[in-house]
């Protein structure tokens, strides 16, 4: 009998612990700062995630679903169900299968879960759950970096029509790849590099756009482990790709590699969001593609040498084992990791041969960090919000116009200039290196 009150006291303490009460009391006392101070990100994130449950419910029931690629995805994986393992023979309504094997396995699961792809409403709810999971992963990254004022997250959540459309009204595979990528970033932030590389490779196996993060990841691996320690991490990525593609590689290896990793695929001019102001013959010309590739590699090299690498030693010192470098080995800060990965991807987006509407999700959730990771005076915050609005407007203009494409490039250029001339917040307090997993 005497144990009863003790149990009740324990339960009450678990529900209203001093830490929780203190945190809520502090938030109330500083309520005018809740939307401005980054350390309130978890509180604001919790509120926004709850709101997003209702928003997604409303979108699913009130806005008409539009068929674009879902049926094609289901036709492609149905070919595998029927025993076709030759990648050149797998196709859907919109053309041949052009995604790596990880896509097949994930959408095969969705194929069975949704009654062979016929239960669209269930598929929408599954993608709504994916949307919420993505938000949780993204908010966790922002909580670690502690740079973005929480009011900005409203624009990243409830205010974006295009992103909700990509997830729950179009059911594209791009959000699946990005969700896995953000899981990998969270693992990198926890110093779990092996598991992070595993998830990174898994994301690549869903869609190749994840490779835009690869230059930043390679730099971070070399910085953290040197060349001897980086090779095993890269081996994890490679082995997973081979394991996932093995059933198809055994049947037609050349066909699988050409179809799933086709870097030279042509894009249709009618779908471009970023190059509408160009004549179509220029858009399709190989010289234009080559110029974009050269510009992409040049800007990546400049950022690697001058923004990611912040040491007096030569960048070639990254090839050495960290213990053999002149500077003592240090654990990478959260901002250094996120800055390298997000800028690597953003540079790739800026110089993409074409951006289609669903590609917005490739960098949408990284924009707040890219805009607010550099120091700025208060008036500049309004300009940054304006840039977010102009980018959203450009992506919501359908079909794209000369002006929407030009404004998108202008916004990208301004962000890139800010990242270059600003001081990236990668130089926070350093800790001695610990042994990474």
Short mmCIF file of C-alpha atoms in Angstrom, two decimals:
data_model
loop_
_atom_site.label_atom_id
_atom_site.label_comp_id
_atom_site.label_asym_id
_atom_site.label_seq_id
_atom_site.Cartn_x
_atom_site.Cartn_y
_atom_site.Cartn_z
CA UNK A 1 0.00 0.00 0.00
CA UNK A 2 2.85 2.33 0.79
CA UNK A 3 4.15 2.01 -2.73
CA UNK A 4 1.09 3.68 -4.24
CA UNK A 5 1.93 7.31 -3.46
CA UNK A 6 5.51 6.71 -4.51
CA UNK A 7 4.36 5.43 -7.88
CA UNK A 8 2.03 8.38 -8.28
CA UNK A 9 4.79 10.80 -7.45
CA UNK A 10 7.08 9.11 -9.99
CA UNK A 11 4.45 9.30 -12.69
CA UNK A 12 3.78 12.94 -11.94
CA UNK A 13 7.47 13.72 -12.08
CA UNK A 14 7.72 12.04 -15.47
CA UNK A 15 4.83 14.14 -16.82
CA UNK A 16 5.81 17.46 -15.28
CA UNK A 17 9.51 17.17 -14.68
CA UNK A 18 11.33 20.23 -13.30
CA UNK A 19 13.29 20.53 -16.54
CA UNK A 20 10.13 20.59 -18.65
CA UNK A 21 8.38 23.05 -16.33
CA UNK A 22 11.45 25.25 -16.30
CA UNK A 23 11.74 25.17 -20.10
CA UNK A 24 8.06 26.07 -20.57
CA UNK A 25 8.28 28.82 -17.95
CA UNK A 26 11.35 30.26 -19.64
CA UNK A 27 9.64 30.12 -23.04
CA UNK A 28 6.65 32.01 -21.63
CA UNK A 29 8.86 34.63 -20.01
CA UNK A 30 10.78 35.09 -23.26
CA UNK A 31 7.78 34.68 -25.56
CA UNK A 32 8.82 37.72 -27.57
CA UNK A 33 12.05 35.85 -28.46
CA UNK A 34 10.58 32.42 -29.27
CA UNK A 35 10.38 33.18 -32.98
CA UNK A 36 13.76 34.92 -33.10
CA UNK A 37 16.20 32.85 -31.05
CA UNK A 38 17.49 29.65 -32.74
CA UNK A 39 17.61 27.75 -29.44
CA UNK A 40 13.80 27.72 -29.50
CA UNK A 41 13.84 25.69 -32.73
CA UNK A 42 12.62 22.43 -31.05
CA UNK A 43 9.57 24.18 -29.56
CA UNK A 44 8.62 25.91 -32.81
CA UNK A 45 9.33 22.71 -34.76
CA UNK A 46 6.94 20.73 -32.54
CA UNK A 47 4.17 23.28 -33.13
CA UNK A 48 4.74 23.34 -36.88
CA UNK A 49 4.80 19.55 -37.16
CA UNK A 50 1.45 19.37 -35.36
CA UNK A 51 0.07 22.02 -37.71
CA UNK A 52 1.40 20.08 -40.70
CA UNK A 53 -0.69 17.06 -39.73
CA UNK A 54 -3.79 19.17 -40.31
CA UNK A 55 -2.39 20.85 -43.41
CA UNK A 56 -1.60 17.54 -45.10
CA UNK A 57 -4.98 16.13 -44.12
CA UNK A 58 -6.65 19.17 -45.67
CA UNK A 59 -4.56 18.98 -48.86
CA UNK A 60 -5.25 15.28 -49.37
CA UNK A 61 -9.02 15.70 -49.00
CA UNK A 62 -9.56 19.11 -50.58
CA UNK A 63 -7.04 19.33 -53.42
CA UNK A 64 -7.35 16.98 -56.38
CA UNK A 65 -4.65 14.36 -56.87
CA UNK A 66 -2.84 14.74 -60.21
CA UNK A 67 -1.44 11.68 -61.96
CA UNK A 68 2.04 12.29 -63.36
CA UNK A 69 4.54 9.52 -62.56
CA UNK A 70 2.88 7.24 -59.96
CA UNK A 71 1.29 4.92 -62.53
CA UNK A 72 4.57 4.79 -64.45
CA UNK A 73 6.42 3.86 -61.24
CA UNK A 74 3.93 1.07 -60.58
CA UNK A 75 4.20 -0.23 -64.16
CA UNK A 76 7.99 -0.28 -63.88
CA UNK A 77 8.10 -2.26 -60.64
CA UNK A 78 5.30 -4.53 -61.86
CA UNK A 79 7.66 -5.62 -64.60
CA UNK A 80 10.03 -6.83 -61.86
CA UNK A 81 7.13 -8.62 -60.15
CA UNK A 82 6.46 -10.40 -63.44
CA UNK A 83 10.06 -11.62 -63.57
CA UNK A 84 11.73 -9.06 -65.87
CA UNK A 85 15.22 -8.27 -64.56
CA UNK A 86 16.63 -6.78 -67.77
CA UNK A 87 16.59 -3.05 -67.04
CA UNK A 88 16.23 -2.18 -70.71
CA UNK A 89 12.86 -3.95 -70.75
CA UNK A 90 11.38 -2.17 -67.72
CA UNK A 91 9.21 0.79 -68.67
CA UNK A 92 6.07 2.72 -67.78
CA UNK A 93 3.68 5.18 -69.39
CA UNK A 94 6.23 8.00 -69.32
CA UNK A 95 9.16 6.01 -70.69
CA UNK A 96 11.85 3.54 -69.56
CA UNK A 97 12.95 2.99 -65.97
CA UNK A 98 15.84 5.40 -65.35
CA UNK A 99 16.38 5.07 -61.58
CA UNK A 100 18.78 2.75 -59.72
CA UNK A 101 17.72 -0.45 -57.96
CA UNK A 102 16.94 1.12 -54.58
CA UNK A 103 14.00 2.86 -56.24
CA UNK A 104 12.68 -0.50 -57.41
CA UNK A 105 12.74 -2.08 -53.95
CA UNK A 106 11.14 0.89 -52.18
CA UNK A 107 8.39 1.36 -54.73
CA UNK A 108 7.88 -2.38 -54.88
CA UNK A 109 6.98 -2.14 -51.19
CA UNK A 110 4.58 0.72 -52.01
CA UNK A 111 3.18 -1.37 -54.87
CA UNK A 112 2.14 -4.13 -52.49
CA UNK A 113 1.09 -1.76 -49.68
CA UNK A 114 -1.31 0.13 -51.96
CA UNK A 115 -2.96 -2.85 -53.68
CA UNK A 116 -0.69 -2.87 -56.72
CA UNK A 117 -0.69 0.91 -56.82
CA UNK A 118 -4.46 1.27 -57.04
CA UNK A 119 -5.12 2.72 -53.57
CA UNK A 120 -4.03 6.28 -54.28
CA UNK A 121 -5.48 7.66 -51.06
CA UNK A 122 -3.39 5.28 -48.95
CA UNK A 123 -0.32 6.22 -51.01
CA UNK A 124 -1.02 9.89 -50.26
CA UNK A 125 -1.16 9.19 -46.53
CA UNK A 126 2.10 7.26 -46.73
CA UNK A 127 3.73 10.22 -48.45
CA UNK A 128 2.24 12.57 -45.86
CA UNK A 129 3.95 10.45 -43.20
CA UNK A 130 7.16 10.68 -45.24
CA UNK A 131 6.73 14.47 -45.34
CA UNK A 132 6.43 14.65 -41.55
CA UNK A 133 9.42 12.34 -41.08
CA UNK A 134 11.44 14.57 -43.42
CA UNK A 135 10.49 17.63 -41.41
CA UNK A 136 11.58 15.98 -38.17
CA UNK A 137 14.96 15.09 -39.69
CA UNK A 138 15.40 18.60 -41.09
CA UNK A 139 14.43 20.27 -37.82
CA UNK A 140 16.95 18.10 -35.99
CA UNK A 141 19.67 19.39 -38.33
CA UNK A 142 18.62 22.98 -37.73
CA UNK A 143 18.58 22.41 -33.98
CA UNK A 144 22.20 21.26 -34.17
CA UNK A 145 23.38 24.16 -36.32
CA UNK A 146 21.55 26.77 -34.20
CA UNK A 147 21.70 29.49 -36.86
CA UNK A 148 18.22 30.02 -38.33
CA UNK A 149 15.61 32.10 -36.45
CA UNK A 150 12.52 29.91 -35.88
CA UNK A 151 10.06 32.24 -37.61
CA UNK A 152 11.70 31.26 -40.90
CA UNK A 153 10.45 27.70 -40.51
CA UNK A 154 6.88 28.82 -41.14
CA UNK A 155 7.93 29.56 -44.72
CA UNK A 156 9.63 26.16 -44.89
CA UNK A 157 6.47 24.36 -43.77
CA UNK A 158 2.93 25.59 -44.06
CA UNK A 159 3.54 28.30 -46.67
CA UNK A 160 4.94 26.14 -49.51
CA UNK A 161 2.28 24.92 -51.92
CA UNK A 162 4.75 23.33 -54.32
CA UNK A 163 6.42 21.10 -51.70
CA UNK A 164 3.10 19.78 -50.38
CA UNK A 165 2.15 19.09 -53.98
CA UNK A 166 5.37 17.17 -54.68
CA UNK A 167 4.83 14.96 -51.64
CA UNK A 168 1.10 14.23 -51.33
CA UNK A 169 -0.43 15.25 -54.67
CA UNK A 170 2.20 13.92 -57.10
CA UNK A 171 3.89 11.07 -55.17
CA UNK A 172 7.28 11.59 -56.80
CA UNK A 173 10.37 9.58 -55.86
CA UNK A 174 12.44 12.72 -55.21
CA UNK A 175 11.10 13.16 -51.63
CA UNK A 176 11.98 9.55 -50.82
CA UNK A 177 15.60 10.11 -51.83
CA UNK A 178 15.80 13.39 -49.91
CA UNK A 179 14.33 11.90 -46.72
CA UNK A 180 17.03 9.22 -46.71
CA UNK A 181 19.65 11.88 -47.42
CA UNK A 182 18.58 13.93 -44.40
CA UNK A 183 18.80 10.78 -42.31
CA UNK A 184 22.39 10.41 -43.52
CA UNK A 185 23.17 14.02 -42.59
CA UNK A 186 21.82 13.41 -39.07
CA UNK A 187 24.12 10.40 -38.76
CA UNK A 188 27.10 12.46 -39.91
CA UNK A 189 26.27 15.02 -37.22
CA UNK A 190 26.38 12.20 -34.66
CA UNK A 191 29.81 11.13 -35.92
CA UNK A 192 28.31 7.90 -37.24
CA UNK A 193 30.08 8.09 -40.58
CA UNK A 194 29.81 4.44 -41.62
CA UNK A 195 26.04 4.35 -41.16
CA UNK A 196 25.81 7.79 -42.71
CA UNK A 197 27.64 6.59 -45.84
CA UNK A 198 25.33 3.57 -45.96
CA UNK A 199 22.25 5.81 -45.94
CA UNK A 200 23.84 8.23 -48.40
CA UNK A 201 24.41 5.39 -50.85
CA UNK A 202 20.86 4.16 -50.27
CA UNK A 203 19.56 7.62 -51.17
CA UNK A 204 21.67 7.61 -54.36
CA UNK A 205 20.08 4.26 -55.25
CA UNK A 206 16.68 5.95 -55.25
CA UNK A 207 17.65 8.92 -57.41
CA UNK A 208 20.98 10.19 -58.67
CA UNK A 209 20.46 13.83 -57.74
CA UNK A 210 21.87 12.90 -54.32
CA UNK A 211 25.29 12.80 -56.00
CA UNK A 212 25.22 16.60 -55.92
CA UNK A 213 26.06 16.26 -52.22
CA UNK A 214 28.98 13.91 -53.00
CA UNK A 215 31.76 16.53 -53.43
CA UNK A 216 30.96 17.98 -50.01
CA UNK A 217 30.82 14.54 -48.46
CA UNK A 218 34.16 13.54 -49.98
CA UNK A 219 35.76 16.68 -48.56
CA UNK A 220 34.32 15.96 -45.11
CA UNK A 221 35.49 12.35 -45.16
CA UNK A 222 39.02 13.40 -46.12
CA UNK A 223 39.00 16.12 -43.47
CA UNK A 224 37.77 13.70 -40.81
CA UNK A 225 39.69 10.52 -41.71
CA UNK A 226 42.32 11.28 -44.33
CA UNK A 227 42.62 9.13 -47.44
CA UNK A 228 43.33 5.83 -45.57
CA UNK A 229 40.17 6.20 -43.50
CA UNK A 230 38.05 7.52 -46.36
CA UNK A 231 38.53 4.48 -48.60
CA UNK A 232 36.56 2.09 -46.32
CA UNK A 233 33.68 4.61 -46.15
CA UNK A 234 33.59 4.86 -49.94
CA UNK A 235 33.70 1.07 -50.10
CA UNK A 236 30.50 0.95 -48.04
CA UNK A 237 28.82 3.16 -50.64
CA UNK A 238 30.08 1.05 -53.54
CA UNK A 239 29.28 -2.33 -52.00
CA UNK A 240 25.70 -1.28 -51.27
CA UNK A 241 25.21 -0.15 -54.88
CA UNK A 242 26.48 -3.49 -56.16
CA UNK A 243 24.37 -5.47 -53.68
CA UNK A 244 21.18 -3.61 -54.57
CA UNK A 245 21.77 -3.85 -58.30
CA UNK A 246 23.06 -7.44 -58.31
CA UNK A 247 19.87 -9.15 -59.58
CA UNK A 248 19.85 -6.77 -62.55
CA UNK A 249 23.62 -6.75 -63.05
CA UNK A 250 23.61 -10.53 -63.41
CA UNK A 251 21.09 -10.34 -66.26
CA UNK A 252 22.24 -7.28 -68.20
CA UNK A 253 25.04 -5.31 -66.48
CA UNK A 254 25.54 -2.80 -69.29
CA UNK A 255 21.82 -2.18 -69.61
CA UNK A 256 21.47 -1.59 -65.87
CA UNK A 257 24.39 0.85 -65.68
CA UNK A 258 23.32 2.79 -68.78
CA UNK A 259 19.69 3.12 -67.71
CA UNK A 260 20.08 3.77 -63.98
CA UNK A 261 23.17 6.02 -64.11
CA UNK A 262 22.66 7.87 -67.38
CA UNK A 263 24.43 11.19 -66.84
CA UNK A 264 23.86 12.31 -70.42
CA UNK A 265 20.07 12.01 -70.50
CA UNK A 266 18.34 14.76 -72.46
CA UNK A 267 15.61 16.83 -70.80
CA UNK A 268 12.53 18.22 -72.51
CA UNK A 269 12.52 22.00 -72.92
CA UNK A 270 8.80 22.27 -72.13
CA UNK A 271 9.39 21.18 -68.51
CA UNK A 272 12.37 23.38 -67.68
CA UNK A 273 11.93 25.78 -64.78
CA UNK A 274 15.36 27.43 -64.90
CA UNK A 275 16.26 27.92 -68.57
CA UNK A 276 13.00 29.16 -70.16
CA UNK A 277 14.70 32.38 -71.35
CA UNK A 278 17.05 30.42 -73.65
CA UNK A 279 16.22 29.34 -77.20
CA UNK A 280 15.46 25.60 -77.27
CA UNK A 281 18.37 24.87 -79.61
CA UNK A 282 20.77 26.41 -77.09
CA UNK A 283 19.12 24.52 -74.22
CA UNK A 284 19.68 21.21 -76.04
CA UNK A 285 23.19 22.00 -77.35
CA UNK A 286 26.07 19.91 -76.01
CA UNK A 287 28.35 22.96 -75.82
CA UNK A 288 25.91 24.57 -73.37
CA UNK A 289 25.92 21.39 -71.24
CA UNK A 290 29.73 21.32 -71.28
CA UNK A 291 29.90 24.97 -70.23
CA UNK A 292 27.58 24.32 -67.31
CA UNK A 293 29.68 21.35 -66.22
CA UNK A 294 32.89 23.41 -66.35
CA UNK A 295 31.25 26.23 -64.37
CA UNK A 296 29.91 23.72 -61.84
CA UNK A 297 33.32 22.13 -61.28
CA UNK A 298 35.05 25.53 -61.13
CA UNK A 299 32.74 26.92 -58.44
CA UNK A 300 32.94 23.66 -56.49
CA UNK A 301 36.73 23.85 -56.58
CA UNK A 302 36.72 27.47 -55.43
CA UNK A 303 34.43 26.69 -52.49
CA UNK A 304 36.46 23.62 -51.54
CA UNK A 305 39.71 25.60 -51.55
CA UNK A 306 38.48 28.83 -49.98
CA UNK A 307 35.31 28.15 -47.99
CA UNK A 308 35.22 24.51 -46.91
CA UNK A 309 38.96 24.24 -46.24
CA UNK A 310 39.82 26.66 -43.44
CA UNK A 311 43.31 25.70 -42.43
CA UNK A 312 46.77 27.12 -42.99
CA UNK A 313 47.86 23.75 -44.37
CA UNK A 314 47.51 22.87 -48.03
CA UNK A 315 44.32 21.14 -49.05
CA UNK A 316 46.52 18.19 -50.03
CA UNK A 317 47.13 17.67 -46.32
CA UNK A 318 43.63 16.20 -46.20
CA UNK A 319 45.06 13.08 -47.82
CA UNK A 320 47.19 12.41 -44.73
CA UNK A 321 46.04 10.57 -41.67
CA UNK A 322 44.68 13.25 -39.27
CA UNK A 323 47.27 12.26 -36.63
CA UNK A 324 50.07 13.09 -39.08
CA UNK A 325 48.91 16.62 -39.89
CA UNK A 326 50.48 19.73 -38.39
CA UNK A 327 47.18 20.82 -36.82
CA UNK A 328 45.84 18.52 -34.08
CA UNK A 329 42.91 16.34 -35.18
CA UNK A 330 39.53 17.91 -34.41
CA UNK A 331 35.93 16.81 -34.61
CA UNK A 332 34.04 18.57 -37.38
CA UNK A 333 31.48 21.06 -36.10
CA UNK A 334 27.82 20.70 -37.03
CA UNK A 335 27.97 23.87 -39.10
CA UNK A 336 31.07 22.75 -40.97
CA UNK A 337 29.36 19.48 -41.94
CA UNK A 338 26.08 21.07 -42.97
CA UNK A 339 27.74 24.00 -44.77
CA UNK A 340 29.88 21.72 -46.96
CA UNK A 341 27.00 19.36 -47.82
CA UNK A 342 24.34 22.00 -48.44
CA UNK A 343 26.57 24.30 -50.49
CA UNK A 344 27.82 21.36 -52.56
CA UNK A 345 24.24 20.48 -53.46
CA UNK A 346 23.21 24.10 -54.02
CA UNK A 347 26.06 24.72 -56.45
CA UNK A 348 24.93 21.67 -58.41
CA UNK A 349 21.37 23.00 -58.52
CA UNK A 350 22.58 26.41 -59.73
CA UNK A 351 24.35 24.84 -62.72
CA UNK A 352 21.85 22.08 -63.52
CA UNK A 353 21.10 21.47 -67.19
CA UNK A 354 17.41 21.59 -66.33
CA UNK A 355 15.24 21.77 -63.25
CA UNK A 356 11.78 20.23 -63.34
CA UNK A 357 9.06 21.15 -60.87
CA UNK A 358 9.60 18.14 -58.60
CA UNK A 359 13.31 19.00 -58.36
CA UNK A 360 12.43 21.86 -56.01
CA UNK A 361 12.60 19.38 -53.15
CA UNK A 362 16.29 18.79 -53.94
CA UNK A 363 17.23 21.97 -52.07
CA UNK A 364 14.06 23.51 -50.65
CA UNK A 365 14.68 22.42 -47.04
CA UNK A 366 18.30 23.63 -47.20
CA UNK A 367 17.46 27.20 -48.26
CA UNK A 368 16.93 28.62 -44.74
CA UNK A 369 20.38 27.43 -43.71
CA UNK A 370 22.02 28.72 -46.89
CA UNK A 371 20.46 32.15 -46.32
CA UNK A 372 21.01 32.46 -42.57
CA UNK A 373 24.33 30.67 -42.04
CA UNK A 374 26.22 33.89 -42.64
CA UNK A 375 26.08 36.86 -40.23
CA UNK A 376 23.67 39.64 -41.19
CA UNK A 377 22.21 42.85 -39.82
CA UNK A 378 18.50 42.89 -38.95
CA UNK A 379 17.40 44.70 -42.16
CA UNK A 380 19.00 41.89 -44.19
CA UNK A 381 16.58 39.38 -42.66
CA UNK A 382 13.72 40.95 -44.60
CA UNK A 383 15.70 40.64 -47.83
CA UNK A 384 16.35 36.97 -47.09
CA UNK A 385 12.66 36.32 -46.55
CA UNK A 386 12.01 38.14 -49.83
CA UNK A 387 14.45 35.81 -51.59
CA UNK A 388 12.59 32.79 -50.18
CA UNK A 389 9.34 34.26 -51.48
CA UNK A 390 10.72 34.95 -54.95
CA UNK A 391 12.13 31.44 -55.22
CA UNK A 392 8.76 29.98 -54.15
CA UNK A 393 6.98 32.19 -56.70
CA UNK A 394 9.34 31.07 -59.46
CA UNK A 395 8.67 27.41 -58.71
CA UNK A 396 4.90 28.00 -58.51
CA UNK A 397 4.75 29.66 -61.93
CA UNK A 398 3.37 27.10 -64.38
CA UNK A 399 4.31 26.95 -67.12
CA UNK A 400 7.57 28.69 -66.43
CA UNK A 401 8.21 32.01 -68.15
CA UNK A 402 11.24 34.04 -69.17
CA UNK A 403 10.73 36.18 -66.06
CA UNK A 404 10.24 33.30 -63.60
CA UNK A 405 13.39 31.57 -64.86
CA UNK A 406 15.41 34.77 -64.79
CA UNK A 407 14.24 35.61 -61.25
CA UNK A 408 15.16 32.10 -60.09
CA UNK A 409 18.71 32.52 -61.42
CA UNK A 410 18.93 35.99 -59.87
CA UNK A 411 17.95 34.57 -56.46
CA UNK A 412 20.41 31.68 -56.83
CA UNK A 413 23.17 34.10 -57.78
CA UNK A 414 22.50 36.33 -54.77
CA UNK A 415 22.56 33.35 -52.40
CA UNK A 416 25.78 32.07 -53.97
CA UNK A 417 27.39 35.52 -53.63
CA UNK A 418 26.33 35.70 -49.99
CA UNK A 419 27.81 32.28 -49.30
CA UNK A 420 31.06 33.35 -50.93
CA UNK A 421 31.49 36.79 -49.41
CA UNK A 422 29.91 36.04 -46.06
CA UNK A 423 31.70 34.26 -43.25
CA UNK A 424 30.21 30.76 -43.04
CA UNK A 425 29.45 29.72 -39.49
CA UNK A 426 31.76 26.74 -39.61
CA UNK A 427 34.22 28.01 -37.04
CA UNK A 428 32.32 27.28 -33.84
CA UNK A 429 34.02 25.82 -30.80
CA UNK A 430 36.22 22.88 -31.75
CA UNK A 431 36.44 19.71 -29.72
CA UNK A 432 39.27 17.20 -29.71
CA UNK A 433 38.63 14.39 -32.13
CA UNK A 434 37.08 11.20 -30.90
CA UNK A 435 37.11 7.84 -32.55
CA UNK A 436 34.30 7.76 -35.12
CA UNK A 437 32.15 4.79 -35.89
#
